[in-house]
Each structure stands twice: as C-alpha cells, then as structure tokens.
Amino acid sequence: MQVLFVLYEIISMLTNVLVMLIIIQFIIGLLFAFNVVNTSNQFLMSFYDAINRLLEPVYRPIRRILPATGAIDFAPLVLIILLNIVLIVLNGIMVA
C-alpha cells in the first residue's frame, strides 16, 4: 500500500508541474499576443519555445481529435481536464 501511495504522489507532482507549464505557456502567449512583451525578448522567447517543444507532442493527439475552432486552441484545457481525471481515478483506486 505504501508503494501505491508513493507512486500516486509522484504522478500527482508530475501532473501539477505539467499543469503549471501549461498555465505559464498560456500567460506568456497572452503577453506576446497583446504586445505587452516584445517577441525580441530573448529570455522569454527561448523559455516559451522550450515549453512549446515539451508540450507539443502531448497536444498533437488532442488536436487531431478536437474539431477545428479557428484561433482558439482548446488542447491545453482538454489536457488539464484529462490530467485531473487521471488523478481522481488514481485517488479512487488508492482509497478502495
């Protein structure tokens, strides 16, 4: 039982980190889109590019399933919901 709890905690921590990266990517994207921060800012641009490279392989299958919505990308929202569902299911398994 202790091993399952440790495994759940590790998965929970990784999920939280992934959700934080999604939120950071969203915020930096908004800053670029509304020209609050210029895209010539090398630090933010490289950080944003690194996050995009990490998350794009995860977004790609979700984007294939979702219908095209134009300029709005729902893949980050769907990913956050799916990650929370996984945590809820794992928590239910732990309690049972």
PDB file of N, CA and C in Angstrom, residues 18-82:
ATOM      1  N   LEU A  18       3.124  19.751 -14.876  1.00  0.00           N
ATOM      2  CA  LEU A  18       2.631  19.874 -16.243  1.00  0.00           C
ATOM      3  C   LEU A  18       1.540  20.933 -16.350  1.00  0.00           C
ATOM      4  N   VAL A  19       0.643  20.980 -15.385  1.00  0.00           N
ATOM      5  CA  VAL A  19      -0.414  21.991 -15.384  1.00  0.00           C
ATOM      6  C   VAL A  19       0.198  23.384 -15.235  1.00  0.00           C
ATOM      7  N   MET A  20       1.189  23.529 -14.386  1.00  0.00           N
ATOM      8  CA  MET A  20       1.852  24.822 -14.229  1.00  0.00           C
ATOM      9  C   MET A  20       2.539  25.252 -15.525  1.00  0.00           C
ATOM     10  N   LEU A  21       3.165  24.320 -16.216  1.00  0.00           N
ATOM     11  CA  LEU A  21       3.791  24.654 -17.502  1.00  0.00           C
ATOM     12  C   LEU A  21       2.753  25.103 -18.523  1.00  0.00           C
ATOM     13  N   ILE A  22       1.598  24.466 -18.525  1.00  0.00           N
ATOM     14  CA  ILE A  22       0.522  24.860 -19.440  1.00  0.00           C
ATOM     15  C   ILE A  22       0.059  26.281 -19.113  1.00  0.00           C
ATOM     16  N   ILE A  23      -0.101  26.589 -17.844  1.00  0.00           N
ATOM     17  CA  ILE A  23      -0.546  27.923 -17.441  1.00  0.00           C
ATOM     18  C   ILE A  23       0.517  28.968 -17.785  1.00  0.00           C
ATOM     19  N   ILE A  24       1.781  28.652 -17.554  1.00  0.00           N
ATOM     20  CA  ILE A  24       2.867  29.578 -17.891  1.00  0.00           C
ATOM     21  C   ILE A  24       2.914  29.809 -19.393  1.00  0.00           C
ATOM     22  N   GLN A  25       2.749  28.741 -20.175  1.00  0.00           N
ATOM     23  CA  GLN A  25       2.731  28.880 -21.627  1.00  0.00           C
ATOM     24  C   GLN A  25       1.588  29.790 -22.061  1.00  0.00           C
ATOM     25  N   PHE A  26       0.438  29.619 -21.464  1.00  0.00           N
ATOM     26  CA  PHE A  26      -0.724  30.441 -21.787  1.00  0.00           C
ATOM     27  C   PHE A  26      -0.472  31.909 -21.467  1.00  0.00           C
ATOM     28  N   ILE A  27       0.081  32.186 -20.300  1.00  0.00           N
ATOM     29  CA  ILE A  27       0.322  33.566 -19.881  1.00  0.00           C
ATOM     30  C   ILE A  27       1.361  34.234 -20.776  1.00  0.00           C
ATOM     31  N   ILE A  28       2.447  33.537 -21.069  1.00  0.00           N
ATOM     32  CA  ILE A  28       3.470  34.122 -21.941  1.00  0.00           C
ATOM     33  C   ILE A  28       2.902  34.345 -23.338  1.00  0.00           C
ATOM     34  N   GLY A  29       2.079  33.411 -23.816  1.00  0.00           N
ATOM     35  CA  GLY A  29       1.440  33.586 -25.118  1.00  0.00           C
ATOM     36  C   GLY A  29       0.539  34.809 -25.143  1.00  0.00           C
ATOM     37  N   LEU A  30      -0.194  35.048 -24.058  1.00  0.00           N
ATOM     38  CA  LEU A  30      -1.026  36.253 -23.970  1.00  0.00           C
ATOM     39  C   LEU A  30      -0.179  37.518 -23.950  1.00  0.00           C
ATOM     40  N   LEU A  31       0.935  37.477 -23.223  1.00  0.00           N
ATOM     41  CA  LEU A  31       1.815  38.643 -23.177  1.00  0.00           C
ATOM     42  C   LEU A  31       2.364  38.963 -24.562  1.00  0.00           C
ATOM     43  N   PHE A  32       2.700  37.942 -25.330  1.00  0.00           N
ATOM     44  CA  PHE A  32       3.172  38.155 -26.697  1.00  0.00           C
ATOM     45  C   PHE A  32       2.033  38.627 -27.599  1.00  0.00           C
ATOM     46  N   ALA A  33       0.848  38.030 -27.461  1.00  0.00           N
ATOM     47  CA  ALA A  33      -0.269  38.353 -28.346  1.00  0.00           C
ATOM     48  C   ALA A  33      -0.748  39.791 -28.167  1.00  0.00           C
ATOM     49  N   PHE A  34      -0.776  40.278 -26.937  1.00  0.00           N
ATOM     50  CA  PHE A  34      -1.240  41.631 -26.685  1.00  0.00           C
ATOM     51  C   PHE A  34      -0.091  42.640 -26.655  1.00  0.00           C
ATOM     52  N   ASN A  35       1.078  42.194 -27.076  1.00  0.00           N
ATOM     53  CA  ASN A  35       2.261  43.046 -27.218  1.00  0.00           C
ATOM     54  C   ASN A  35       2.649  43.732 -25.910  1.00  0.00           C
ATOM     55  N   VAL A  36       2.414  43.053 -24.800  1.00  0.00           N
ATOM     56  CA  VAL A  36       2.884  43.546 -23.511  1.00  0.00           C
ATOM     57  C   VAL A  36       4.385  43.322 -23.426  1.00  0.00           C
ATOM     58  N   VAL A  37       4.818  42.189 -23.941  1.00  0.00           N
ATOM     59  CA  VAL A  37       6.235  41.856 -24.022  1.00  0.00           C
ATOM     60  C   VAL A  37       6.555  41.649 -25.492  1.00  0.00           C
ATOM     61  N   ASN A  38       7.633  42.216 -25.918  1.00  0.00           N
ATOM     62  CA  ASN A  38       8.041  42.092 -27.306  1.00  0.00           C
ATOM     63  C   ASN A  38       8.637  40.703 -27.557  1.00  0.00           C
ATOM     64  N   THR A  39       8.400  40.172 -28.749  1.00  0.00           N
ATOM     65  CA  THR A  39       8.942  38.843 -29.076  1.00  0.00           C
ATOM     66  C   THR A  39      10.449  38.871 -29.257  1.00  0.00           C
ATOM     67  N   SER A  40      11.049  40.041 -29.252  1.00  0.00           N
ATOM     68  CA  SER A  40      12.514  40.118 -29.342  1.00  0.00           C
ATOM     69  C   SER A  40      13.168  39.902 -27.977  1.00  0.00           C
ATOM     70  N   ASN A  41      12.383  39.766 -26.919  1.00  0.00           N
ATOM     71  CA  ASN A  41      12.906  39.439 -25.601  1.00  0.00           C
ATOM     72  C   ASN A  41      13.420  38.005 -25.645  1.00  0.00           C
ATOM     73  N   GLN A  42      14.728  37.854 -25.696  1.00  0.00           N
ATOM     74  CA  GLN A  42      15.337  36.545 -25.922  1.00  0.00           C
ATOM     75  C   GLN A  42      15.043  35.551 -24.806  1.00  0.00           C
ATOM     76  N   PHE A  43      15.046  36.010 -23.562  1.00  0.00           N
ATOM     77  CA  PHE A  43      14.807  35.088 -22.453  1.00  0.00           C
ATOM     78  C   PHE A  43      13.410  34.495 -22.519  1.00  0.00           C
ATOM     79  N   LEU A  44      12.390  35.360 -22.624  1.00  0.00           N
ATOM     80  CA  LEU A  44      11.017  34.854 -22.658  1.00  0.00           C
ATOM     81  C   LEU A  44      10.747  34.041 -23.917  1.00  0.00           C
ATOM     82  N   MET A  45      11.320  34.465 -25.037  1.00  0.00           N
ATOM     83  CA  MET A  45      11.089  33.736 -26.284  1.00  0.00           C
ATOM     84  C   MET A  45      11.697  32.335 -26.213  1.00  0.00           C
ATOM     85  N   SER A  46      12.900  32.212 -25.659  1.00  0.00           N
ATOM     86  CA  SER A  46      13.518  30.892 -25.552  1.00  0.00           C
ATOM     87  C   SER A  46      12.788  30.024 -24.525  1.00  0.00           C
ATOM     88  N   PHE A  47      12.312  30.629 -23.439  1.00  0.00           N
ATOM     89  CA  PHE A  47      11.552  29.888 -22.436  1.00  0.00           C
ATOM     90  C   PHE A  47      10.227  29.410 -23.023  1.00  0.00           C
ATOM     91  N   TYR A  48       9.550  30.278 -23.765  1.00  0.00           N
ATOM     92  CA  TYR A  48       8.287  29.930 -24.413  1.00  0.00           C
ATOM     93  C   TYR A  48       8.507  28.831 -25.450  1.00  0.00           C
ATOM     94  N   ASP A  49       9.582  28.929 -26.201  1.00  0.00           N
ATOM     95  CA  ASP A  49       9.894  27.906 -27.201  1.00  0.00           C
ATOM     96  C   ASP A  49      10.182  26.560 -26.545  1.00  0.00           C
ATOM     97  N   ALA A  50      10.894  26.575 -25.415  1.00  0.00           N
ATOM     98  CA  ALA A  50      11.190  25.322 -24.709  1.00  0.00           C
ATOM     99  C   ALA A  50       9.914  24.668 -24.186  1.00  0.00           C
ATOM    100  N   ILE A  51       9.015  25.468 -23.644  1.00  0.00           N
ATOM    101  CA  ILE A  51       7.744  24.919 -23.155  1.00  0.00           C
ATOM    102  C   ILE A  51       6.928  24.367 -24.317  1.00  0.00           C
ATOM    103  N   ASN A  52       6.906  25.084 -25.439  1.00  0.00           N
ATOM    104  CA  ASN A  52       6.187  24.600 -26.615  1.00  0.00           C
ATOM    105  C   ASN A  52       6.745  23.270 -27.102  1.00  0.00           C
ATOM    106  N   ARG A  53       8.049  23.130 -27.100  1.00  0.00           N
ATOM    107  CA  ARG A  53       8.658  21.867 -27.537  1.00  0.00           C
ATOM    108  C   ARG A  53       8.332  20.721 -26.592  1.00  0.00           C
ATOM    109  N   LEU A  54       8.178  21.015 -25.322  1.00  0.00           N
ATOM    110  CA  LEU A  54       7.805  19.979 -24.352  1.00  0.00           C
ATOM    111  C   LEU A  54       6.343  19.570 -24.489  1.00  0.00           C
ATOM    112  N   LEU A  55       5.473  20.539 -24.703  1.00  0.00           N
ATOM    113  CA  LEU A  55       4.040  20.271 -24.671  1.00  0.00           C
ATOM    114  C   LEU A  55       3.449  19.901 -26.025  1.00  0.00           C
ATOM    115  N   GLU A  56       4.101  20.262 -27.112  1.00  0.00           N
ATOM    116  CA  GLU A  56       3.544  19.991 -28.433  1.00  0.00           C
ATOM    117  C   GLU A  56       3.295  18.500 -28.688  1.00  0.00           C
ATOM    118  N   PRO A  57       4.192  17.580 -28.316  1.00  0.00           N
ATOM    119  CA  PRO A  57       3.878  16.156 -28.525  1.00  0.00           C
ATOM    120  C   PRO A  57       2.666  15.676 -27.737  1.00  0.00           C
ATOM    121  N   VAL A  58       2.357  16.336 -26.630  1.00  0.00           N
ATOM    122  CA  VAL A  58       1.184  15.971 -25.841  1.00  0.00           C
ATOM    123  C   VAL A  58      -0.080  16.575 -26.455  1.00  0.00           C
ATOM    124  N   TYR A  59       0.044  17.793 -26.985  1.00  0.00           N
ATOM    125  CA  TYR A  59      -1.105  18.461 -27.600  1.00  0.00           C
ATOM    126  C   TYR A  59      -1.508  17.827 -28.930  1.00  0.00           C
ATOM    127  N   ARG A  60      -0.562  17.325 -29.679  1.00  0.00           N
ATOM    128  CA  ARG A  60      -0.821  16.856 -31.041  1.00  0.00           C
ATOM    129  C   ARG A  60      -1.948  15.831 -31.138  1.00  0.00           C
ATOM    130  N   PRO A  61      -1.965  14.758 -30.323  1.00  0.00           N
ATOM    131  CA  PRO A  61      -3.085  13.803 -30.425  1.00  0.00           C
ATOM    132  C   PRO A  61      -4.430  14.424 -30.036  1.00  0.00           C
ATOM    133  N   ILE A  62      -4.411  15.346 -29.088  1.00  0.00           N
ATOM    134  CA  ILE A  62      -5.650  16.001 -28.673  1.00  0.00           C
ATOM    135  C   ILE A  62      -6.172  16.877 -29.800  1.00  0.00           C
ATOM    136  N   ARG A  63      -5.287  17.593 -30.477  1.00  0.00           N
ATOM    137  CA  ARG A  63      -5.693  18.466 -31.579  1.00  0.00           C
ATOM    138  C   ARG A  63      -6.246  17.673 -32.752  1.00  0.00           C
ATOM    139  N   ARG A  64      -5.751  16.454 -32.940  1.00  0.00           N
ATOM    140  CA  ARG A  64      -6.280  15.611 -34.020  1.00  0.00           C
ATOM    141  C   ARG A  64      -7.724  15.205 -33.751  1.00  0.00           C
ATOM    142  N   ILE A  65      -8.067  15.017 -32.494  1.00  0.00           N
ATOM    143  CA  ILE A  65      -9.413  14.582 -32.123  1.00  0.00           C
ATOM    144  C   ILE A  65     -10.393  15.756 -32.103  1.00  0.00           C
ATOM    145  N   LEU A  66      -9.953  16.908 -31.599  1.00  0.00           N
ATOM    146  CA  LEU A  66     -10.838  18.069 -31.473  1.00  0.00           C
ATOM    147  C   LEU A  66     -11.165  18.658 -32.842  1.00  0.00           C
ATOM    148  N   PRO A  67     -12.367  19.178 -32.991  1.00  0.00           N
ATOM    149  CA  PRO A  67     -12.695  19.870 -34.251  1.00  0.00           C
ATOM    150  C   PRO A  67     -11.951  21.201 -34.333  1.00  0.00           C
ATOM    151  N   ALA A  68     -11.720  21.670 -35.548  1.00  0.00           N
ATOM    152  CA  ALA A  68     -11.037  22.947 -35.746  1.00  0.00           C
ATOM    153  C   ALA A  68     -11.932  24.080 -35.248  1.00  0.00           C
ATOM    154  N   THR A  69     -11.375  24.926 -34.380  1.00  0.00           N
ATOM    155  CA  THR A  69     -12.150  26.032 -33.816  1.00  0.00           C
ATOM    156  C   THR A  69     -11.570  27.376 -34.208  1.00  0.00           C
ATOM    157  N   GLY A  70     -10.705  27.404 -35.181  1.00  0.00           N
ATOM    158  CA  GLY A  70     -10.124  28.667 -35.621  1.00  0.00           C
ATOM    159  C   GLY A  70      -8.962  29.069 -34.747  1.00  0.00           C
ATOM    160  N   ALA A  71      -9.031  30.273 -34.212  1.00  0.00           N
ATOM    161  CA  ALA A  71      -7.912  30.822 -33.451  1.00  0.00           C
ATOM    162  C   ALA A  71      -7.849  30.305 -32.016  1.00  0.00           C
ATOM    163  N   ILE A  72      -8.918  29.703 -31.533  1.00  0.00           N
ATOM    164  CA  ILE A  72      -8.949  29.234 -30.148  1.00  0.00           C
ATOM    165  C   ILE A  72      -8.462  27.789 -30.094  1.00  0.00           C
ATOM    166  N   ASP A  73      -7.461  27.551 -29.232  1.00  0.00           N
ATOM    167  CA  ASP A  73      -6.911  26.208 -29.076  1.00  0.00           C
ATOM    168  C   ASP A  73      -7.388  25.644 -27.735  1.00  0.00           C
ATOM    169  N   PHE A  74      -8.215  24.616 -27.818  1.00  0.00           N
ATOM    170  CA  PHE A  74      -8.746  24.003 -26.600  1.00  0.00           C
ATOM    171  C   PHE A  74      -7.899  22.844 -26.084  1.00  0.00           C
ATOM    172  N   ALA A  75      -6.810  22.518 -26.764  1.00  0.00           N
ATOM    173  CA  ALA A  75      -5.973  21.389 -26.352  1.00  0.00           C
ATOM    174  C   ALA A  75      -5.419  21.553 -24.937  1.00  0.00           C
ATOM    175  N   PRO A  76      -4.927  22.736 -24.535  1.00  0.00           N
ATOM    176  CA  PRO A  76      -4.442  22.860 -23.145  1.00  0.00           C
ATOM    177  C   PRO A  76      -5.541  22.612 -22.113  1.00  0.00           C
ATOM    178  N   LEU A  77      -6.738  23.128 -22.368  1.00  0.00           N
ATOM    179  CA  LEU A  77      -7.854  22.922 -21.441  1.00  0.00           C
ATOM    180  C   LEU A  77      -8.217  21.443 -21.345  1.00  0.00           C
ATOM    181  N   VAL A  78      -8.287  20.781 -22.486  1.00  0.00           N
ATOM    182  CA  VAL A  78      -8.616  19.350 -22.505  1.00  0.00           C
ATOM    183  C   VAL A  78      -7.543  18.555 -21.772  1.00  0.00           C
ATOM    184  N   LEU A  79      -6.277  18.932 -21.966  1.00  0.00           N
ATOM    185  CA  LEU A  79      -5.195  18.223 -21.282  1.00  0.00           C
ATOM    186  C   LEU A  79      -5.282  18.393 -19.768  1.00  0.00           C
ATOM    187  N   ILE A  80      -5.566  19.592 -19.307  1.00  0.00           N
ATOM    188  CA  ILE A  80      -5.704  19.819 -17.867  1.00  0.00           C
ATOM    189  C   ILE A  80      -6.864  19.001 -17.305  1.00  0.00           C
ATOM    190  N   ILE A  81      -7.971  18.956 -18.019  1.00  0.00           N
ATOM    191  CA  ILE A  81      -9.121  18.165 -17.566  1.00  0.00           C
ATOM    192  C   ILE A  81      -8.769  16.683 -17.527  1.00  0.00           C
ATOM    193  N   LEU A  82      -8.107  16.190 -18.563  1.00  0.00           N
ATOM    194  CA  LEU A  82      -7.715  14.770 -18.593  1.00  0.00           C
ATOM    195  C   LEU A  82      -6.748  14.426 -17.457  1.00  0.00           C
TER     196      LEU A  82
END
